[in-house]
mmCIF file of C-alpha atoms in Angstrom:
data_model
loop_
_atom_site.group_PDB
_atom_site.id
_atom_site.type_symbol
_atom_site.label_atom_id
_atom_site.label_comp_id
_atom_site.label_asym_id
_atom_site.label_seq_id
_atom_site.Cartn_x
_atom_site.Cartn_y
_atom_site.Cartn_z
ATOM 1 C CA UNK A 17 -145.852 -92.220 -80.894
ATOM 2 C CA UNK A 18 -145.183 -95.785 -82.012
ATOM 3 C CA UNK A 19 -141.529 -95.453 -82.929
ATOM 4 C CA UNK A 20 -138.397 -95.451 -80.821
ATOM 5 C CA UNK A 21 -136.909 -92.153 -79.711
ATOM 6 C CA UNK A 22 -133.300 -91.670 -80.852
ATOM 7 C CA UNK A 23 -133.100 -95.349 -81.789
ATOM 8 C CA UNK A 24 -133.429 -96.557 -78.197
ATOM 9 C CA UNK A 25 -135.753 -99.367 -77.218
ATOM 10 C CA UNK A 26 -136.685 -97.595 -73.953
ATOM 11 C CA UNK A 27 -139.349 -94.998 -74.768
ATOM 12 C CA UNK A 28 -139.613 -93.564 -71.262
ATOM 13 C CA UNK A 29 -137.991 -94.221 -67.896
ATOM 14 C CA UNK A 30 -138.492 -92.402 -64.611
ATOM 15 C CA UNK A 31 -138.312 -92.819 -60.838
ATOM 16 C CA UNK A 32 -141.358 -91.892 -58.781
ATOM 17 C CA UNK A 33 -140.748 -90.745 -55.207
ATOM 18 C CA UNK A 34 -143.884 -89.844 -53.281
ATOM 19 C CA UNK A 35 -145.657 -89.851 -56.630
ATOM 20 C CA UNK A 36 -143.320 -87.232 -58.149
ATOM 21 C CA UNK A 37 -141.386 -87.974 -61.316
ATOM 22 C CA UNK A 38 -137.588 -87.977 -61.489
ATOM 23 C CA UNK A 39 -136.063 -88.678 -64.904
ATOM 24 C CA UNK A 40 -133.233 -91.179 -65.119
ATOM 25 C CA UNK A 41 -130.892 -92.481 -67.801
ATOM 26 C CA UNK A 42 -131.861 -95.492 -69.881
ATOM 27 C CA UNK A 43 -128.685 -97.570 -69.762
ATOM 28 C CA UNK A 44 -128.362 -100.733 -67.669
ATOM 29 C CA UNK A 45 -125.907 -99.225 -65.125
ATOM 30 C CA UNK A 46 -128.217 -96.253 -64.503
ATOM 31 C CA UNK A 47 -131.163 -98.594 -64.069
ATOM 32 C CA UNK A 48 -129.269 -100.644 -61.496
ATOM 33 C CA UNK A 49 -128.230 -97.508 -59.613
ATOM 34 C CA UNK A 50 -131.805 -96.227 -59.739
ATOM 35 C CA UNK A 51 -133.095 -99.476 -58.249
ATOM 36 C CA UNK A 52 -130.533 -99.252 -55.455
ATOM 37 C CA UNK A 53 -131.657 -95.711 -54.646
ATOM 38 C CA UNK A 54 -135.270 -96.741 -54.040
ATOM 39 C CA UNK A 55 -135.515 -96.854 -50.262
ATOM 40 C CA UNK A 56 -139.141 -96.022 -49.500
ATOM 41 C CA UNK A 57 -141.606 -98.891 -49.995
ATOM 42 C CA UNK A 58 -143.742 -96.867 -52.413
ATOM 43 C CA UNK A 59 -140.863 -95.475 -54.459
ATOM 44 C CA UNK A 60 -140.488 -97.232 -57.789
ATOM 45 C CA UNK A 61 -139.128 -96.998 -61.301
ATOM 46 C CA UNK A 62 -141.353 -97.249 -64.368
ATOM 47 C CA UNK A 63 -139.611 -98.401 -67.553
ATOM 48 C CA UNK A 64 -141.453 -98.306 -70.867
ATOM 49 C CA UNK A 65 -140.036 -100.270 -73.823
ATOM 50 C CA UNK A 66 -141.251 -100.679 -77.388
ATOM 51 C CA UNK A 67 -140.677 -103.876 -79.404
ATOM 52 C CA UNK A 68 -137.267 -104.851 -77.962
ATOM 53 C CA UNK A 69 -135.105 -107.565 -79.445
ATOM 54 C CA UNK A 70 -133.957 -110.445 -77.266
ATOM 55 C CA UNK A 71 -130.558 -108.778 -76.728
ATOM 56 C CA UNK A 72 -132.119 -105.427 -75.863
ATOM 57 C CA UNK A 73 -134.567 -107.093 -73.504
ATOM 58 C CA UNK A 74 -131.749 -108.970 -71.768
ATOM 59 C CA UNK A 75 -129.946 -105.684 -71.127
ATOM 60 C CA UNK A 76 -133.052 -104.105 -69.612
ATOM 61 C CA UNK A 77 -134.036 -107.057 -67.466
ATOM 62 C CA UNK A 78 -130.597 -107.937 -66.117
ATOM 63 C CA UNK A 79 -130.818 -105.433 -63.207
ATOM 64 C CA UNK A 80 -134.403 -106.569 -62.495
ATOM 65 C CA UNK A 81 -133.506 -110.285 -62.358
ATOM 66 C CA UNK A 82 -136.657 -111.385 -64.161
ATOM 67 C CA UNK A 83 -137.570 -114.980 -64.884
ATOM 68 C CA UNK A 84 -136.230 -116.041 -68.304
ATOM 69 C CA UNK A 85 -139.524 -117.633 -69.370
ATOM 70 C CA UNK A 86 -141.390 -114.409 -68.719
ATOM 71 C CA UNK A 87 -138.708 -112.427 -70.546
ATOM 72 C CA UNK A 88 -139.051 -114.746 -73.527
ATOM 73 C CA UNK A 89 -142.828 -114.234 -73.542
ATOM 74 C CA UNK A 90 -142.360 -110.468 -73.404
ATOM 75 C CA UNK A 91 -140.046 -110.471 -76.423
ATOM 76 C CA UNK A 92 -142.242 -112.766 -78.505
ATOM 77 C CA UNK A 93 -145.543 -111.029 -79.169
ATOM 78 C CA UNK A 94 -148.907 -112.739 -79.810
ATOM 79 C CA UNK A 95 -149.241 -114.027 -76.268
ATOM 80 C CA UNK A 96 -152.616 -115.024 -74.930
ATOM 81 C CA UNK A 97 -153.809 -112.576 -72.244
ATOM 82 C CA UNK A 98 -152.597 -114.019 -68.963
ATOM 83 C CA UNK A 99 -151.057 -113.395 -65.560
ATOM 84 C CA UNK A 100 -148.198 -115.469 -64.162
ATOM 85 C CA UNK A 101 -146.711 -115.025 -60.709
ATOM 86 C CA UNK A 102 -143.033 -115.741 -60.079
ATOM 87 C CA UNK A 103 -141.081 -115.668 -56.843
ATOM 88 C CA UNK A 104 -140.491 -111.914 -56.640
ATOM 89 C CA UNK A 105 -142.431 -110.452 -59.544
ATOM 90 C CA UNK A 106 -145.592 -110.770 -61.586
ATOM 91 C CA UNK A 107 -145.876 -111.025 -65.369
ATOM 92 C CA UNK A 108 -149.031 -109.835 -67.129
ATOM 93 C CA UNK A 109 -149.879 -109.863 -70.827
ATOM 94 C CA UNK A 110 -152.880 -107.942 -72.192
ATOM 95 C CA UNK A 111 -154.230 -107.294 -75.669
ATOM 96 C CA UNK A 112 -154.977 -103.764 -76.796
ATOM 97 C CA UNK A 113 -157.810 -103.319 -79.288
ATOM 98 C CA UNK A 114 -158.654 -100.644 -81.865
ATOM 99 C CA UNK A 115 -161.620 -100.684 -84.235
ATOM 100 C CA UNK A 116 -162.338 -98.848 -87.480
ATOM 101 C CA UNK A 117 -164.165 -99.670 -90.722
ATOM 102 C CA UNK A 118 -165.435 -103.038 -89.461
ATOM 103 C CA UNK A 119 -161.879 -104.100 -88.672
ATOM 104 C CA UNK A 120 -160.428 -104.891 -85.239
ATOM 105 C CA UNK A 121 -156.680 -104.516 -84.815
ATOM 106 C CA UNK A 122 -154.951 -105.980 -81.758
ATOM 107 C CA UNK A 123 -151.591 -105.158 -80.227
ATOM 108 C CA UNK A 124 -149.950 -106.296 -77.014
ATOM 109 C CA UNK A 125 -148.638 -104.936 -73.739
ATOM 110 C CA UNK A 126 -146.536 -107.129 -71.465
ATOM 111 C CA UNK A 127 -145.896 -105.888 -67.943
ATOM 112 C CA UNK A 128 -143.520 -106.944 -65.166
ATOM 113 C CA UNK A 129 -144.542 -105.841 -61.690
ATOM 114 C CA UNK A 130 -142.071 -105.993 -58.837
ATOM 115 C CA UNK A 131 -141.899 -104.463 -55.379
ATOM 116 C CA UNK A 132 -140.145 -101.344 -56.663
ATOM 117 C CA UNK A 133 -140.501 -101.383 -60.450
ATOM 118 C CA UNK A 134 -142.910 -101.651 -63.348
ATOM 119 C CA UNK A 135 -141.591 -102.619 -66.771
ATOM 120 C CA UNK A 136 -144.027 -102.342 -69.687
ATOM 121 C CA UNK A 137 -143.114 -103.843 -73.061
ATOM 122 C CA UNK A 138 -145.356 -102.788 -75.897
ATOM 123 C CA UNK A 139 -145.756 -104.491 -79.282
ATOM 124 C CA UNK A 140 -147.704 -103.032 -82.187
ATOM 125 C CA UNK A 141 -149.507 -99.753 -82.697
ATOM 126 C CA UNK A 142 -152.682 -98.294 -81.313
ATOM 127 C CA UNK A 143 -152.107 -97.725 -77.605
ATOM 128 C CA UNK A 144 -149.371 -95.275 -76.641
ATOM 129 C CA UNK A 145 -148.615 -95.674 -72.942
ATOM 130 C CA UNK A 146 -146.950 -92.281 -72.744
ATOM 131 C CA UNK A 147 -150.399 -90.694 -72.798
ATOM 132 C CA UNK A 148 -151.383 -92.960 -69.894
ATOM 133 C CA UNK A 149 -148.213 -92.061 -68.003
ATOM 134 C CA UNK A 150 -148.713 -88.318 -68.541
ATOM 135 C CA UNK A 151 -152.304 -88.506 -67.373
ATOM 136 C CA UNK A 152 -151.510 -90.429 -64.208
ATOM 137 C CA UNK A 153 -148.557 -88.136 -63.431
ATOM 138 C CA UNK A 154 -150.900 -85.135 -63.362
ATOM 139 C CA UNK A 155 -153.284 -86.748 -60.889
ATOM 140 C CA UNK A 156 -152.500 -85.862 -57.308
ATOM 141 C CA UNK A 157 -151.131 -88.708 -55.201
ATOM 142 C CA UNK A 158 -152.034 -91.339 -57.796
ATOM 143 C CA UNK A 159 -148.522 -92.792 -58.014
ATOM 144 C CA UNK A 160 -147.829 -92.511 -54.297
ATOM 145 C CA UNK A 161 -149.202 -96.044 -53.957
ATOM 146 C CA UNK A 162 -146.273 -97.577 -55.791
ATOM 147 C CA UNK A 163 -145.945 -99.644 -58.978
ATOM 148 C CA UNK A 164 -149.315 -101.316 -58.460
ATOM 149 C CA UNK A 165 -150.985 -97.961 -59.117
ATOM 150 C CA UNK A 166 -149.054 -97.633 -62.377
ATOM 151 C CA UNK A 167 -150.101 -101.141 -63.452
ATOM 152 C CA UNK A 168 -153.704 -100.290 -62.616
ATOM 153 C CA UNK A 169 -153.474 -97.164 -64.809
ATOM 154 C CA UNK A 170 -152.187 -99.248 -67.737
ATOM 155 C CA UNK A 171 -154.814 -101.989 -67.448
ATOM 156 C CA UNK A 172 -157.600 -99.474 -66.834
ATOM 157 C CA UNK A 173 -156.718 -97.570 -70.011
ATOM 158 C CA UNK A 174 -156.754 -100.803 -72.024
ATOM 159 C CA UNK A 175 -160.150 -101.818 -70.634
ATOM 160 C CA UNK A 176 -161.525 -98.324 -71.322
ATOM 161 C CA UNK A 177 -160.587 -98.883 -74.962
ATOM 162 C CA UNK A 178 -162.478 -102.179 -74.827
ATOM 163 C CA UNK A 179 -165.612 -100.281 -73.792
ATOM 164 C CA UNK A 180 -165.227 -97.835 -76.695
ATOM 165 C CA UNK A 181 -164.771 -100.687 -79.177
ATOM 166 C CA UNK A 182 -167.822 -102.498 -77.786
ATOM 167 C CA UNK A 183 -169.909 -99.336 -78.253
ATOM 168 C CA UNK A 184 -168.708 -98.954 -81.859
ATOM 169 C CA UNK A 185 -169.530 -102.588 -82.586
ATOM 170 C CA UNK A 186 -173.037 -102.100 -81.219
ATOM 171 C CA UNK A 187 -173.558 -99.124 -83.553
ATOM 172 C CA UNK A 188 -172.459 -101.197 -86.555
ATOM 173 C CA UNK A 189 -174.758 -104.051 -85.540
ATOM 174 C CA UNK A 190 -177.666 -101.599 -85.377
ATOM 175 C CA UNK A 191 -176.783 -100.453 -88.903
ATOM 176 C CA UNK A 192 -176.856 -104.057 -90.092
ATOM 177 C CA UNK A 193 -180.222 -104.669 -88.429
ATOM 178 C CA UNK A 194 -181.695 -101.555 -90.066
ATOM 179 C CA UNK A 195 -180.393 -102.694 -93.436
ATOM 180 C CA UNK A 196 -181.707 -106.254 -93.053
ATOM 181 C CA UNK A 197 -185.215 -105.090 -92.106
ATOM 182 C CA UNK A 198 -185.333 -102.135 -94.483
ATOM 183 C CA UNK A 199 -187.444 -104.010 -97.035
ATOM 184 C CA UNK A 200 -185.055 -103.230 -99.868
ATOM 185 C CA UNK A 201 -182.741 -105.728 -101.494
ATOM 186 C CA UNK A 202 -179.408 -105.695 -99.659
ATOM 187 C CA UNK A 203 -176.287 -107.855 -99.489
ATOM 188 C CA UNK A 204 -175.666 -107.897 -95.741
ATOM 189 C CA UNK A 205 -174.402 -111.453 -95.304
ATOM 190 C CA UNK A 206 -170.759 -110.563 -96.045
ATOM 191 C CA UNK A 207 -170.767 -107.684 -93.555
ATOM 192 C CA UNK A 208 -172.501 -109.788 -90.916
ATOM 193 C CA UNK A 209 -169.858 -112.485 -91.300
ATOM 194 C CA UNK A 210 -167.080 -109.899 -91.111
ATOM 195 C CA UNK A 211 -168.517 -108.396 -87.927
ATOM 196 C CA UNK A 212 -168.878 -111.854 -86.372
ATOM 197 C CA UNK A 213 -165.224 -112.549 -87.145
ATOM 198 C CA UNK A 214 -164.178 -109.239 -85.556
ATOM 199 C CA UNK A 215 -166.356 -109.951 -82.517
ATOM 200 C CA UNK A 216 -164.557 -113.284 -82.142
ATOM 201 C CA UNK A 217 -161.183 -111.526 -82.267
ATOM 202 C CA UNK A 218 -162.441 -109.061 -79.663
ATOM 203 C CA UNK A 219 -163.615 -111.929 -77.452
ATOM 204 C CA UNK A 220 -160.137 -113.504 -77.549
ATOM 205 C CA UNK A 221 -158.673 -110.289 -76.178
ATOM 206 C CA UNK A 222 -161.231 -109.743 -73.423
ATOM 207 C CA UNK A 223 -162.320 -113.087 -72.008
ATOM 208 C CA UNK A 224 -158.949 -114.478 -70.813
ATOM 209 C CA UNK A 225 -158.347 -111.268 -68.855
ATOM 210 C CA UNK A 226 -161.407 -111.594 -66.647
ATOM 211 C CA UNK A 227 -160.150 -114.383 -64.395
ATOM 212 C CA UNK A 228 -156.762 -112.833 -63.445
ATOM 213 C CA UNK A 229 -158.334 -109.425 -62.842
ATOM 214 C CA UNK A 230 -160.841 -111.132 -60.555
ATOM 215 C CA UNK A 231 -157.927 -112.643 -58.622
ATOM 216 C CA UNK A 232 -156.376 -109.187 -58.307
ATOM 217 C CA UNK A 233 -159.633 -107.903 -56.880
ATOM 218 C CA UNK A 234 -159.848 -110.483 -54.091
ATOM 219 C CA UNK A 235 -156.345 -111.256 -52.907
ATOM 220 C CA UNK A 236 -153.333 -111.042 -55.207
ATOM 221 C CA UNK A 237 -152.903 -107.271 -54.878
ATOM 222 C CA UNK A 238 -152.407 -105.001 -51.854
ATOM 223 C CA UNK A 239 -155.659 -104.384 -50.069
ATOM 224 C CA UNK A 240 -155.735 -100.706 -51.029
ATOM 225 C CA UNK A 241 -155.541 -101.623 -54.738
ATOM 226 C CA UNK A 242 -158.260 -104.275 -54.738
ATOM 227 C CA UNK A 243 -161.265 -101.917 -55.129
ATOM 228 C CA UNK A 244 -159.644 -100.430 -58.224
ATOM 229 C CA UNK A 245 -159.192 -103.820 -59.824
ATOM 230 C CA UNK A 246 -162.760 -104.710 -58.846
ATOM 231 C CA UNK A 247 -163.813 -101.681 -60.863
ATOM 232 C CA UNK A 248 -161.815 -102.970 -63.835
ATOM 233 C CA UNK A 249 -163.457 -106.357 -63.364
ATOM 234 C CA UNK A 250 -166.896 -104.739 -63.519
ATOM 235 C CA UNK A 251 -165.953 -102.968 -66.753
ATOM 236 C CA UNK A 252 -164.668 -106.221 -68.225
ATOM 237 C CA UNK A 253 -167.928 -107.959 -67.299
ATOM 238 C CA UNK A 254 -169.932 -105.268 -69.079
ATOM 239 C CA UNK A 255 -167.730 -105.554 -72.163
ATOM 240 C CA UNK A 256 -168.063 -109.353 -72.115
ATOM 241 C CA UNK A 257 -171.849 -109.044 -71.905
ATOM 242 C CA UNK A 258 -171.774 -106.589 -74.798
ATOM 243 C CA UNK A 259 -169.726 -109.024 -76.905
ATOM 244 C CA UNK A 260 -172.166 -111.855 -76.156
ATOM 245 C CA UNK A 261 -175.125 -109.631 -77.043
ATOM 246 C CA UNK A 262 -173.421 -108.458 -80.235
ATOM 247 C CA UNK A 263 -172.700 -112.005 -81.325
ATOM 248 C CA UNK A 264 -176.281 -113.064 -80.561
ATOM 249 C CA UNK A 265 -177.717 -110.111 -82.491
ATOM 250 C CA UNK A 266 -175.471 -110.871 -85.458
ATOM 251 C CA UNK A 267 -176.701 -114.470 -85.459
ATOM 252 C CA UNK A 268 -180.283 -113.230 -85.448
ATOM 253 C CA UNK A 269 -179.518 -110.697 -88.171
ATOM 254 C CA UNK A 270 -177.942 -113.389 -90.334
ATOM 255 C CA UNK A 271 -180.959 -115.694 -89.905
ATOM 256 C CA UNK A 272 -183.324 -112.809 -90.633
ATOM 257 C CA UNK A 273 -181.310 -111.876 -93.724
ATOM 258 C CA UNK A 274 -181.455 -115.433 -95.038
ATOM 259 C CA UNK A 275 -185.214 -115.493 -94.396
ATOM 260 C CA UNK A 276 -185.546 -112.181 -96.251
ATOM 261 C CA UNK A 277 -183.631 -113.625 -99.191
ATOM 262 C CA UNK A 278 -185.928 -116.652 -99.212
ATOM 263 C CA UNK A 279 -189.016 -114.422 -99.174
ATOM 264 C CA UNK A 280 -187.603 -112.283 -101.979
ATOM 265 C CA UNK A 281 -186.873 -115.376 -104.051
ATOM 266 C CA UNK A 282 -190.437 -116.606 -103.490
ATOM 267 C CA UNK A 283 -191.753 -113.225 -104.595
ATOM 268 C CA UNK A 284 -189.604 -113.412 -107.708
ATOM 269 C CA UNK A 285 -190.882 -116.894 -108.510
ATOM 270 C CA UNK A 286 -194.497 -115.791 -108.090
ATOM 271 C CA UNK A 287 -193.948 -112.821 -110.381
ATOM 272 C CA UNK A 288 -192.323 -115.052 -112.968
ATOM 273 C CA UNK A 289 -195.212 -117.531 -112.734
ATOM 274 C CA UNK A 290 -197.770 -114.725 -113.064
ATOM 275 C CA UNK A 291 -195.920 -113.317 -116.063
ATOM 276 C CA UNK A 292 -195.811 -116.748 -117.682
ATOM 277 C CA UNK A 293 -199.572 -117.123 -117.118
ATOM 278 C CA UNK A 294 -200.223 -113.756 -118.739
ATOM 279 C CA UNK A 295 -198.281 -114.783 -121.819
ATOM 280 C CA UNK A 296 -199.879 -118.252 -121.856
ATOM 281 C CA UNK A 297 -203.358 -116.965 -122.827
ATOM 282 C CA UNK A 298 -202.396 -115.069 -126.016
ATOM 283 C CA UNK A 299 -199.901 -117.809 -126.855
ATOM 284 C CA UNK A 300 -202.630 -120.481 -126.666
ATOM 285 C CA UNK A 301 -205.102 -118.480 -128.732
ATOM 286 C CA UNK A 302 -202.458 -117.584 -131.310
ATOM 287 C CA UNK A 303 -201.453 -121.247 -131.483
ATOM 288 C CA UNK A 304 -205.004 -122.360 -132.153
ATOM 289 C CA UNK A 305 -205.602 -119.741 -134.806
ATOM 290 C CA UNK A 306 -202.270 -120.427 -136.403
ATOM 291 C CA UNK A 307 -203.120 -123.992 -137.396
ATOM 292 C CA UNK A 308 -204.696 -122.807 -140.725
ATOM 293 C CA UNK A 309 -208.139 -124.463 -140.441
ATOM 294 C CA UNK A 310 -210.762 -123.564 -142.990
ATOM 295 C CA UNK A 311 -213.589 -122.761 -140.629
ATOM 296 C CA UNK A 312 -212.119 -119.904 -138.626
ATOM 297 C CA UNK A 313 -214.560 -117.149 -137.514
ATOM 298 C CA UNK A 314 -212.498 -114.301 -138.878
ATOM 299 C CA UNK A 315 -212.198 -115.844 -142.342
ATOM 300 C CA UNK A 316 -215.792 -115.072 -143.237
ATOM 301 C CA UNK A 317 -216.792 -112.542 -140.544
ATOM 302 C CA UNK A 318 -215.689 -108.943 -140.717
ATOM 303 C CA UNK A 319 -215.426 -108.480 -136.944
ATOM 304 C CA UNK A 320 -214.021 -111.903 -136.124
ATOM 305 C CA UNK A 321 -210.392 -110.888 -135.978
ATOM 306 C CA UNK A 322 -210.971 -107.776 -133.777
ATOM 307 C CA UNK A 323 -213.178 -109.909 -131.510
ATOM 308 C CA UNK A 324 -210.419 -112.453 -130.961
ATOM 309 C CA UNK A 325 -207.879 -109.719 -130.198
ATOM 310 C CA UNK A 326 -210.272 -107.978 -127.812
ATOM 311 C CA UNK A 327 -211.120 -111.221 -126.041
ATOM 312 C CA UNK A 328 -207.429 -112.008 -125.642
ATOM 313 C CA UNK A 329 -206.746 -108.525 -124.248
ATOM 314 C CA UNK A 330 -209.655 -108.749 -121.803
ATOM 315 C CA UNK A 331 -208.494 -112.154 -120.558
ATOM 316 C CA UNK A 332 -204.969 -110.799 -120.006
ATOM 317 C CA UNK A 333 -206.301 -107.749 -118.141
ATOM 318 C CA UNK A 334 -208.482 -109.988 -115.976
ATOM 319 C CA UNK A 335 -205.560 -112.282 -115.117
ATOM 320 C CA UNK A 336 -203.303 -109.300 -114.337
ATOM 321 C CA UNK A 337 -205.994 -107.886 -112.016
ATOM 322 C CA UNK A 338 -206.361 -111.207 -110.220
ATOM 323 C CA UNK A 339 -202.594 -111.643 -109.819
ATOM 324 C CA UNK A 340 -202.262 -108.072 -108.544
ATOM 325 C CA UNK A 341 -205.060 -108.595 -106.058
ATOM 326 C CA UNK A 342 -203.487 -111.771 -104.730
ATOM 327 C CA UNK A 343 -200.056 -110.147 -104.422
ATOM 328 C CA UNK A 344 -198.367 -112.096 -107.175
ATOM 329 C CA UNK A 345 -197.620 -108.954 -109.169
#
């Protein structure tokens, strides 16, 4: 769901001891007591919040002693994907992406990672972290590795969505290519432009995330977690390559569409010119015979008028045959 439960900003909150969930209250005192109770190095609390106000965020973060600049970034959405490391915690902002009907919608997840906690702050619709939490809770020993494992589950789910969106974009680009080269008259330029704009929005969500994930994979995370973030990095690289290929194909499709339009316009001009030539012959003959001279063949010859009409018709048929043979008609 994308609404608050019972009016509270905290959607879900639980302690994980040896990977097993223990529910806890959502108020600030309970959070502080829960933090105090975490004695094992891999025990942690995972707090999930949805669109908190500044006052609500201050109440949540007071027991965690988070940096005020990071808290401000978490409250104000529309952050650029980034990772910032503070003295005793890490702040990460990622964009979530959904795609339907040639339209990409982005939302935002901001995460605070400490030695014994993970706080996720979600803005916008489209990526419910409770499904991620429920999935990871059912996997044996997944959360025994502490809050880093929970952060990995969140980022991995976001990047999996990137892969799905990239696949959907590729399908739509194939549809555009089929339409452009179908041979029929189509108006694909508006859709091509729209897809290029959505690909650009997708790029803004994906590209800034590659560098921090690469850092996670080589040294900024516990050694046991690095292979998992390397896997995320590989997925991000594939998505980035897909975006580049999509953008390149859209450029080619747009150029091909403009060339098709030019060819169609040339065909139209040739048909118009051929039609004008067909009408020029009878118009010229009718103009000559309409000048009322005395010595016209049909004035004194019975078959003169039918001969002129037949000659005109034969000339028009001959011109039409020649234009058809040359591809002008």
